[in-house]
mmCIF file of C-alpha atoms in Angstrom:
data_model
loop_
_atom_site.group_PDB
_atom_site.id
_atom_site.type_symbol
_atom_site.label_atom_id
_atom_site.label_comp_id
_atom_site.label_asym_id
_atom_site.label_seq_id
_atom_site.Cartn_x
_atom_site.Cartn_y
_atom_site.Cartn_z
ATOM 1 C CA MET J 15 96.183 -14.398 3.049
ATOM 2 C CA GLN J 16 95.890 -17.835 4.638
ATOM 3 C CA ALA J 17 92.786 -18.539 6.692
ATOM 4 C CA VAL J 18 93.258 -19.116 10.400
ATOM 5 C CA LYS J 19 92.684 -22.743 11.325
ATOM 6 C CA LYS J 20 89.868 -23.490 13.726
ATOM 7 C CA THR J 21 90.921 -24.806 17.107
ATOM 8 C CA VAL J 22 89.757 -28.205 18.308
ATOM 9 C CA TYR J 23 90.103 -29.768 21.749
ATOM 10 C CA ILE J 24 90.323 -33.539 21.538
ATOM 11 C CA GLU J 25 88.629 -35.102 24.559
ATOM 12 C CA THR J 26 89.734 -38.529 25.810
ATOM 13 C CA THR J 27 87.030 -40.538 24.055
ATOM 14 C CA ILE J 28 88.516 -39.686 20.661
ATOM 15 C CA PRO J 29 91.880 -41.465 21.087
ATOM 16 C CA SER J 30 90.117 -44.196 23.064
ATOM 17 C CA VAL J 31 87.701 -44.946 20.225
ATOM 18 C CA ILE J 32 90.376 -44.760 17.521
ATOM 19 C CA THR J 33 92.749 -47.170 19.255
ATOM 20 C CA ALA J 34 90.143 -49.644 20.541
ATOM 21 C CA ARG J 35 89.871 -53.109 19.070
ATOM 22 C CA PRO J 36 87.254 -53.247 16.284
ATOM 23 C CA SER J 37 83.797 -53.572 17.787
ATOM 24 C CA MET J 38 81.059 -55.924 16.684
ATOM 25 C CA ASP J 39 78.451 -53.595 18.222
ATOM 26 C CA ILE J 40 76.968 -51.503 15.413
ATOM 27 C CA THR J 41 76.969 -48.244 17.402
ATOM 28 C CA ASN J 42 80.544 -48.635 18.602
ATOM 29 C CA ALA J 43 81.663 -49.700 15.125
ATOM 30 C CA TYR J 44 80.084 -46.506 13.742
ATOM 31 C CA TYR J 45 81.912 -44.417 16.376
ATOM 32 C CA GLN J 46 85.187 -46.125 15.469
ATOM 33 C CA ASN J 47 84.747 -45.701 11.730
ATOM 34 C CA ILE J 48 83.686 -42.054 11.791
ATOM 35 C CA THR J 49 86.405 -41.153 14.310
ATOM 36 C CA LYS J 50 89.052 -42.810 12.152
ATOM 37 C CA VAL J 51 87.777 -40.871 9.127
ATOM 38 C CA PHE J 52 88.151 -37.654 11.124
ATOM 39 C CA TRP J 53 91.609 -38.640 12.348
ATOM 40 C CA GLU J 54 92.968 -39.807 9.015
ATOM 41 C CA ASN J 55 91.360 -37.236 6.696
ATOM 42 C CA GLU J 56 90.217 -34.170 8.605
ATOM 43 C CA ARG J 57 92.291 -33.448 11.703
ATOM 44 C CA HIS J 58 95.138 -31.876 9.735
ATOM 45 C CA LYS J 59 92.829 -29.029 8.727
ATOM 46 C CA TYR J 60 92.600 -27.820 12.343
ATOM 47 C CA ASP J 61 94.811 -26.858 15.251
ATOM 48 C CA LEU J 62 94.323 -29.676 17.739
ATOM 49 C CA PHE J 63 94.847 -29.394 21.490
ATOM 50 C CA ILE J 64 94.563 -31.554 24.575
ATOM 51 C CA SER J 65 95.185 -31.008 28.289
ATOM 52 C CA LYS J 66 97.126 -32.978 30.858
ATOM 53 C CA TYR J 67 93.806 -34.536 31.876
ATOM 54 C CA VAL J 68 93.380 -36.104 28.446
ATOM 55 C CA LEU J 69 96.929 -37.410 28.662
ATOM 56 C CA GLU J 70 96.314 -38.776 32.176
ATOM 57 C CA GLU J 71 93.031 -40.428 31.201
ATOM 58 C CA CYS J 72 94.628 -41.968 28.103
ATOM 59 C CA SER J 73 97.438 -43.357 30.279
ATOM 60 C CA GLN J 74 95.050 -45.327 32.481
ATOM 61 C CA GLY J 75 93.782 -48.887 32.114
ATOM 62 C CA ASP J 76 95.251 -51.707 30.085
ATOM 63 C CA VAL J 77 98.957 -51.067 29.509
ATOM 64 C CA ASN J 78 98.912 -51.892 25.784
ATOM 65 C CA ALA J 79 95.749 -49.887 25.125
ATOM 66 C CA ALA J 80 97.139 -46.952 27.116
ATOM 67 C CA LYS J 81 100.342 -47.074 25.074
ATOM 68 C CA ARG J 82 98.329 -46.903 21.816
ATOM 69 C CA ARG J 83 96.259 -43.959 23.070
ATOM 70 C CA VAL J 84 99.264 -41.982 24.321
ATOM 71 C CA GLU J 85 101.199 -42.662 21.113
ATOM 72 C CA LEU J 86 98.270 -41.337 19.064
ATOM 73 C CA ILE J 87 98.149 -37.986 20.895
ATOM 74 C CA LYS J 88 101.852 -37.512 21.705
ATOM 75 C CA ASP J 89 102.338 -34.648 19.229
ATOM 76 C CA ILE J 90 99.211 -32.680 20.133
ATOM 77 C CA PRO J 91 100.018 -29.514 22.120
ATOM 78 C CA LEU J 92 98.957 -29.424 25.766
ATOM 79 C CA LEU J 93 96.901 -26.504 27.023
ATOM 80 C CA GLY J 94 97.858 -25.493 30.540
ATOM 81 C CA ILE J 95 95.755 -25.846 33.641
ATOM 82 C CA ASN J 96 95.970 -22.559 35.518
ATOM 83 C CA GLU J 97 94.012 -20.907 38.332
ATOM 84 C CA ASP J 98 91.389 -19.594 35.910
ATOM 85 C CA VAL J 99 90.747 -23.088 34.519
ATOM 86 C CA GLU J 100 90.588 -24.625 37.998
ATOM 87 C CA LYS J 101 88.234 -21.928 39.292
ATOM 88 C CA LEU J 102 85.916 -22.149 36.287
ATOM 89 C CA SER J 103 85.840 -25.948 36.352
ATOM 90 C CA LYS J 104 84.764 -25.825 40.030
ATOM 91 C CA GLU J 105 82.060 -23.285 39.164
ATOM 92 C CA TYR J 106 80.789 -25.518 36.335
ATOM 93 C CA PHE J 107 80.849 -28.564 38.594
ATOM 94 C CA GLU J 108 78.641 -26.857 41.162
ATOM 95 C CA TYR J 109 76.386 -25.040 38.691
ATOM 96 C CA LEU J 110 75.786 -27.993 36.377
ATOM 97 C CA ASN J 111 75.365 -30.502 39.213
ATOM 98 C CA ILE J 112 77.552 -33.055 37.452
ATOM 99 C CA PRO J 113 78.337 -36.322 39.268
ATOM 100 C CA GLU J 114 81.730 -36.590 40.989
ATOM 101 C CA LYS J 115 82.827 -39.364 38.606
ATOM 102 C CA ALA J 116 82.428 -36.939 35.668
ATOM 103 C CA LYS J 117 84.140 -33.940 37.291
ATOM 104 C CA THR J 118 86.896 -33.995 34.662
ATOM 105 C CA ASP J 119 84.287 -33.104 32.028
ATOM 106 C CA CYS J 120 84.092 -29.691 33.709
ATOM 107 C CA VAL J 121 87.864 -29.326 33.396
ATOM 108 C CA HIS J 122 87.763 -30.159 29.671
ATOM 109 C CA LEU J 123 85.069 -27.516 29.212
ATOM 110 C CA ALA J 124 86.893 -24.910 31.316
ATOM 111 C CA VAL J 125 90.132 -25.451 29.373
ATOM 112 C CA CYS J 126 88.246 -24.771 26.138
ATOM 113 C CA VAL J 127 86.515 -21.679 27.513
ATOM 114 C CA ILE J 128 89.624 -20.072 29.016
ATOM 115 C CA ASN J 129 91.699 -20.796 25.893
ATOM 116 C CA LYS J 130 88.884 -19.780 23.505
ATOM 117 C CA ILE J 131 88.929 -23.103 21.675
ATOM 118 C CA ASP J 132 86.378 -23.265 18.862
ATOM 119 C CA PHE J 133 85.302 -26.898 19.274
ATOM 120 C CA LEU J 134 85.368 -29.558 21.970
ATOM 121 C CA ILE J 135 85.054 -32.920 20.230
ATOM 122 C CA SER J 136 83.918 -35.914 22.252
ATOM 123 C CA TRP J 137 81.759 -39.008 22.079
ATOM 124 C CA ASN J 138 80.821 -38.486 25.731
ATOM 125 C CA MET J 139 78.010 -35.960 25.791
ATOM 126 C CA THR J 140 76.313 -37.533 28.814
ATOM 127 C CA HIS J 141 77.111 -34.659 31.159
ATOM 128 C CA LEU J 142 77.813 -31.764 28.789
ATOM 129 C CA GLY J 143 75.284 -32.422 26.020
ATOM 130 C CA ASN J 144 71.605 -31.475 26.040
ATOM 131 C CA PRO J 145 69.986 -30.345 28.304
ATOM 132 C CA THR J 146 73.157 -29.378 30.203
ATOM 133 C CA PHE J 147 74.514 -27.432 27.237
ATOM 134 C CA SER J 148 71.601 -24.981 27.541
ATOM 135 C CA LYS J 149 72.740 -24.251 31.092
ATOM 136 C CA ILE J 150 76.329 -23.766 29.857
ATOM 137 C CA VAL J 151 75.122 -21.290 27.222
ATOM 138 C CA LEU J 152 73.216 -19.347 29.877
ATOM 139 C CA TYR J 153 76.091 -19.399 32.377
ATOM 140 C CA ASN J 154 78.716 -18.341 29.853
ATOM 141 C CA GLY J 155 76.450 -15.634 28.443
ATOM 142 C CA ASN J 156 75.765 -14.221 31.903
ATOM 143 C CA HIS J 157 79.480 -14.206 32.733
ATOM 144 C CA GLY J 158 80.778 -12.938 29.382
ATOM 145 C CA LEU J 159 82.653 -16.174 28.730
ATOM 146 C CA TRP J 160 83.698 -17.796 25.481
ATOM 147 C CA LEU J 161 81.401 -20.603 24.328
ATOM 148 C CA PRO J 162 83.014 -23.499 22.480
ATOM 149 C CA THR J 163 80.871 -25.722 20.302
ATOM 150 C CA LEU J 164 80.550 -29.185 21.890
ATOM 151 C CA VAL J 165 80.120 -31.854 19.235
ATOM 152 C CA THR J 166 80.709 -35.455 18.302
ATOM 153 C CA PRO J 167 83.111 -36.105 15.395
ATOM 154 C CA ASP J 168 80.301 -36.895 12.943
ATOM 155 C CA VAL J 169 78.452 -33.666 13.731
ATOM 156 C CA PHE J 170 81.712 -31.703 13.589
ATOM 157 C CA MET J 171 82.517 -33.008 10.109
ATOM 158 C CA LYS J 172 78.958 -32.317 8.931
ATOM 159 C CA ILE J 173 79.178 -28.697 10.175
ATOM 160 C CA GLN J 174 82.552 -28.214 8.484
ATOM 161 C CA LYS J 175 81.293 -29.691 5.201
ATOM 162 C CA GLU J 176 78.206 -27.440 5.227
ATOM 163 C CA GLU J 177 80.328 -24.367 5.966
ATOM 164 C CA ALA J 178 82.708 -25.238 3.132
ATOM 165 C CA GLU J 179 79.808 -25.746 0.721
ATOM 166 C CA ASN J 180 78.273 -22.422 1.766
ATOM 167 C CA GLY J 181 81.599 -20.623 1.567
ATOM 168 C CA SER J 182 81.557 -19.573 5.219
ATOM 169 C CA VAL J 183 84.788 -21.279 6.291
#
């Protein structure tokens, strides 16, 4: 019997980091290198998904950069945005008190919750990382909702490696 692949939602920062020009900044260079390792060596082990919001965000900005981002994600299945996703994303937006400019983060989260995606991978944990994640855990627990794991690519790969070594994959 073949094991079921874990599901992974690829947030916009992933294709953005992969397709960006090489950075001289040590932190950004680390993000680029680790994300490329994930993309080239690990992503095939999982069922990847995006939403129309990832596609829209990747399409914005510099025309050539947008073309590279969209090309990178063109074969990843889109998860639909339905009434449940829209309602939940509005509830998150109000509950988490996230700034208007980051409202789409609530949509990414809601898509993952409604579709029971195992992991949301992003480099942007400003509005969904700690301490906000504690509020998400509480909210989802109180409402009987699925809770995806929100992680950066490096943490995701570390978790997967540890699970494989411990035989819990």
